[in-house]
Short mmCIF file of C-alpha atoms in Angstrom, two decimals:
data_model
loop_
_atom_site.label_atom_id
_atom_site.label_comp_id
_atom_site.label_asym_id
_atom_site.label_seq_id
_atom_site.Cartn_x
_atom_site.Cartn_y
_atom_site.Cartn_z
CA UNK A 1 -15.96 -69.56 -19.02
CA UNK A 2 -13.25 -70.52 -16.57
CA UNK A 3 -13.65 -73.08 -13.43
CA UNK A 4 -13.63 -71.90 -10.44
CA UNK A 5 -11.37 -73.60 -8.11
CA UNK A 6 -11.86 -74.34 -4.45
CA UNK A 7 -8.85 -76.74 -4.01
CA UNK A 8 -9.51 -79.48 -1.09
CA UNK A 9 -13.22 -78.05 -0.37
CA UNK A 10 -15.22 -79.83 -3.63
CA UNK A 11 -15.14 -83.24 -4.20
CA UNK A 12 -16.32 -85.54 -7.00
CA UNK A 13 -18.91 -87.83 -6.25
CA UNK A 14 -20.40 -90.16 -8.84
CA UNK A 15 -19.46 -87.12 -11.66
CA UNK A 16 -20.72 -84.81 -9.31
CA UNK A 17 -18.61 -81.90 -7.92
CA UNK A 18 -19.54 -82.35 -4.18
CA UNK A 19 -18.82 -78.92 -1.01
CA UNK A 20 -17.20 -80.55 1.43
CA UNK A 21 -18.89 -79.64 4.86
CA UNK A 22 -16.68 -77.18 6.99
CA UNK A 23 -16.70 -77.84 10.40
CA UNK A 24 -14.95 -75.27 13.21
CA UNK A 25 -11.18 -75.24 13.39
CA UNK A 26 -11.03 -75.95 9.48
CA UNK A 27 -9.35 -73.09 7.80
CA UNK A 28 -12.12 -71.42 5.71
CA UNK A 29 -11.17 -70.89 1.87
CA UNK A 30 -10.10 -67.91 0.88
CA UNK A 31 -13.22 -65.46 -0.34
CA UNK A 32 -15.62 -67.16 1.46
CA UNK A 33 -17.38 -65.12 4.57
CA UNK A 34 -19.24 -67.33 7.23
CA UNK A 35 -21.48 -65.07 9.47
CA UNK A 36 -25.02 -65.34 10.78
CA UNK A 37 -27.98 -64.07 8.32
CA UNK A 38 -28.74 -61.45 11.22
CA UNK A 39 -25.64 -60.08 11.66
CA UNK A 40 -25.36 -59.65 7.27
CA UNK A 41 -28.68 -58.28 7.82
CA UNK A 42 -27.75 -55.76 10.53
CA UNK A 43 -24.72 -54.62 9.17
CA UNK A 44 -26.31 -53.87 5.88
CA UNK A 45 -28.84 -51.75 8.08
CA UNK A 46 -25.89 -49.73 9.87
CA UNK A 47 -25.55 -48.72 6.26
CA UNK A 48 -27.86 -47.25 5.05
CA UNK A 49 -30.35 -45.12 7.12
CA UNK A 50 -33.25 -44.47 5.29
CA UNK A 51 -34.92 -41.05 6.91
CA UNK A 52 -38.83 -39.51 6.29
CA UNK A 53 -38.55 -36.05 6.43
CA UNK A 54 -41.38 -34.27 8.37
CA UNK A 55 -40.27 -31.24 8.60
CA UNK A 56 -42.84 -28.83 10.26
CA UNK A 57 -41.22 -25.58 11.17
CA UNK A 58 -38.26 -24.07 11.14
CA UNK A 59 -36.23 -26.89 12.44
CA UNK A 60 -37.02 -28.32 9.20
CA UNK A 61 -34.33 -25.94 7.66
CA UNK A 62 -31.53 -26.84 9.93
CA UNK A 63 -32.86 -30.61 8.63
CA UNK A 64 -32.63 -29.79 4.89
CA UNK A 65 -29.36 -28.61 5.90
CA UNK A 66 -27.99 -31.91 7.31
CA UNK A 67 -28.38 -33.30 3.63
CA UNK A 68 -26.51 -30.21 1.85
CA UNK A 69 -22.76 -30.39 1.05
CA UNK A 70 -21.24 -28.79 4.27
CA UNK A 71 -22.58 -31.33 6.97
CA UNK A 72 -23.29 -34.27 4.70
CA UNK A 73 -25.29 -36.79 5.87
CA UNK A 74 -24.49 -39.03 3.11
CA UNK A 75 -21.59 -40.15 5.18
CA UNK A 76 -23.70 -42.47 7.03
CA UNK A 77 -25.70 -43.80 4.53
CA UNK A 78 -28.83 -41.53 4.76
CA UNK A 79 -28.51 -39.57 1.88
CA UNK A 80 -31.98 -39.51 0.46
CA UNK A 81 -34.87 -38.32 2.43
CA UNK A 82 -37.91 -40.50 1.46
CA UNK A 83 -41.22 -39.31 1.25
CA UNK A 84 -42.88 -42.35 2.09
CA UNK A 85 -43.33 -44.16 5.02
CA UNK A 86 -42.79 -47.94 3.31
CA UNK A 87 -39.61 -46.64 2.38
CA UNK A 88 -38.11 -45.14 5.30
CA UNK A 89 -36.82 -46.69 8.74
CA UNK A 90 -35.97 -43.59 10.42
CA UNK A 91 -38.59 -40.59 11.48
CA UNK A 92 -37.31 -37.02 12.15
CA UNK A 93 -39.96 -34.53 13.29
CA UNK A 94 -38.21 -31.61 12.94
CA UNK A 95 -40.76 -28.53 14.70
CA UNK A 96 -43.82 -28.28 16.48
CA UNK A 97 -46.51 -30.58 16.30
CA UNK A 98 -49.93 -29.31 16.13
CA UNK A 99 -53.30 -31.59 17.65
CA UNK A 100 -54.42 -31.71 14.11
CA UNK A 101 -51.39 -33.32 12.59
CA UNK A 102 -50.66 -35.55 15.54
CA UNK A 103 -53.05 -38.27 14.41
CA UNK A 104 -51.22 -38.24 10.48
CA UNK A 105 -47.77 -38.37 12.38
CA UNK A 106 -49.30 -41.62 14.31
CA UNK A 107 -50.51 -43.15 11.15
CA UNK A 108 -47.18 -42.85 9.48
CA UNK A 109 -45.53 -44.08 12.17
CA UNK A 110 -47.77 -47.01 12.06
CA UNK A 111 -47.13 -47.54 7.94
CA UNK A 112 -43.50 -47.68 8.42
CA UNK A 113 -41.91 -50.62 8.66
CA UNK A 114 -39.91 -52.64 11.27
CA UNK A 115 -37.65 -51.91 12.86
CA UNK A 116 -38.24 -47.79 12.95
CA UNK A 117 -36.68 -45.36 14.77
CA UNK A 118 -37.77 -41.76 15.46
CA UNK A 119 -35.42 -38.63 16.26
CA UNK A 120 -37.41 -35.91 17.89
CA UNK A 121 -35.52 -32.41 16.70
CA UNK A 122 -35.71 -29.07 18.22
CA UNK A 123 -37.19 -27.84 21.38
CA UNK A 124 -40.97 -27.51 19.98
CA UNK A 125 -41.11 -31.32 19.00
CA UNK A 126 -39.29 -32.61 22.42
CA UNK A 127 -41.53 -30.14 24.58
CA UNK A 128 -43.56 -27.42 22.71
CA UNK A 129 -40.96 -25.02 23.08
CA UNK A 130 -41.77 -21.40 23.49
CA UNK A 131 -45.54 -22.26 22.39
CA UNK A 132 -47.69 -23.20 25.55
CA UNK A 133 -51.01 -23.52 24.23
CA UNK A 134 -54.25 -25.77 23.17
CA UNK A 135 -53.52 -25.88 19.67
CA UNK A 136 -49.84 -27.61 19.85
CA UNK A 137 -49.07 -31.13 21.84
CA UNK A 138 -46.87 -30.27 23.94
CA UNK A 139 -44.33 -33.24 23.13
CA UNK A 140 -44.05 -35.90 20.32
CA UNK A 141 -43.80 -38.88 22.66
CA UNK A 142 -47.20 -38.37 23.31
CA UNK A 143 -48.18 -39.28 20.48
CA UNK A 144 -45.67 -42.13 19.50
CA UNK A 145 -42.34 -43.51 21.06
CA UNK A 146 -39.09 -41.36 20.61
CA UNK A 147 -35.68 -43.11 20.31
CA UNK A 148 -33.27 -40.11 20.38
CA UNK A 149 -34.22 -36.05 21.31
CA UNK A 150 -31.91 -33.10 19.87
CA UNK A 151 -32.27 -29.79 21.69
CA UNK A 152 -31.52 -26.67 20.71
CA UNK A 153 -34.10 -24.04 19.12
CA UNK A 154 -33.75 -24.82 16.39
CA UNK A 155 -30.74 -27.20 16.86
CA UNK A 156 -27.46 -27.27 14.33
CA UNK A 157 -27.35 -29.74 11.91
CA UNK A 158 -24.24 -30.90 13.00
CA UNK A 159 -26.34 -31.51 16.55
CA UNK A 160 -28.62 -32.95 14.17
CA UNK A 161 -26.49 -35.35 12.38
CA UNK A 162 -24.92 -37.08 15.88
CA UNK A 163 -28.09 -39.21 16.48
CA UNK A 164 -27.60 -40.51 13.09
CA UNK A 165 -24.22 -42.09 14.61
CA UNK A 166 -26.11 -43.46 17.44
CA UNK A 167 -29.16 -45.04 15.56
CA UNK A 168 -26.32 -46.61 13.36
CA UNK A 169 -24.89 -48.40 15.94
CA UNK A 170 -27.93 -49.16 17.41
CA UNK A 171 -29.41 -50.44 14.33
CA UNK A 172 -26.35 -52.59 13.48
CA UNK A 173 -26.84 -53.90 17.47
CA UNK A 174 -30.23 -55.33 17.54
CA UNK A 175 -33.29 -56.17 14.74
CA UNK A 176 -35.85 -54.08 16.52
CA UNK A 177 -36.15 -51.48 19.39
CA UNK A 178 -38.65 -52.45 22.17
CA UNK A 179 -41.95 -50.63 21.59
CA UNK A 180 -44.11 -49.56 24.73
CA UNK A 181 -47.32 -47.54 22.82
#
């Protein structure tokens, strides 16, 4: 197997091939990235979007959609919809929400982990739509904090796909959004 060189930035001490320590101003070696473990960290996140699907009406179409060949979401690194909430970082609740499933829509919120985001899509998940009555909740942020809302009834999927943009910049921005619930 070949050396590796690193020219002026290994040393040998006692036999021992020493890294020299690189303070600022020295030129850094060529293939060598210096950054901050957050900023690796955040960047990787930028890539790759991990969405649950909880699709509950027909705004769950226009979701399905997003993923299909025409509007692509695999662009932004959100190709595969997971089904569980330890593997996803982004929630869409596509529909309306009914008082029954609010509590299961709370406790997946709760299993995913940090930091989470949640897109609230269509007019019956960001107000209860048409439907004013006891059986649906009349918004999703009652029952756990929204990031971004897409209107529309239902809404396109290219409307869908543009908060995808802005929870990949804000995901390569910052580890975690602030909470409030």
């Amino acid at each position: 197997m070949p050396e590796l060189n690193f020219g002026p930035y290994i040393s040998n001490e006692n036999g021992k091939k020493v890294v020299k320590d690189l303070t600022f101003g020295n030129p850094t070696p060529e293939g060598v990235v210096l950054t901050t473990l957050d900023s690796a960290v955040n960047w990787m996140r930028k890539g790759s979007i991990w969405p649950m699907t909880f699709g509950l009406a027909c705004c769950a179409i226009e979701m399905m959609s997003m993923g299909a060949a025409r509007f692509d979401i695999a662009r932004f690194g959100a190709e595969v919809f997971r089904p569980s909430p330890r593997q996803s970082d982004l929630m869409i609740i596509a529909g309306r929400v009914s008082n029954k499933m609010a509590p299961v829509i709370r406790l997946l919120w709760e299993q995913m982990p940090e930091p989470k985001w949640v897109i609230s899509m269509g007019a019956c998940a960001t107000s209860g739509g048409v439907f004013q009555n006891y059986a649906l909740v009349q918004s999703v942020n009652q029952v756990i904090p929204v990031d971004i809302y897409v209107p529309g009834c239902p809404p396109r999927p290219s409307n869908s796909s543009t908060p995808l943009l802005f929870s990949r910049r804000r995901s390569s921005k910052s580890a975690a959004p602030s909470r409030r619930l």
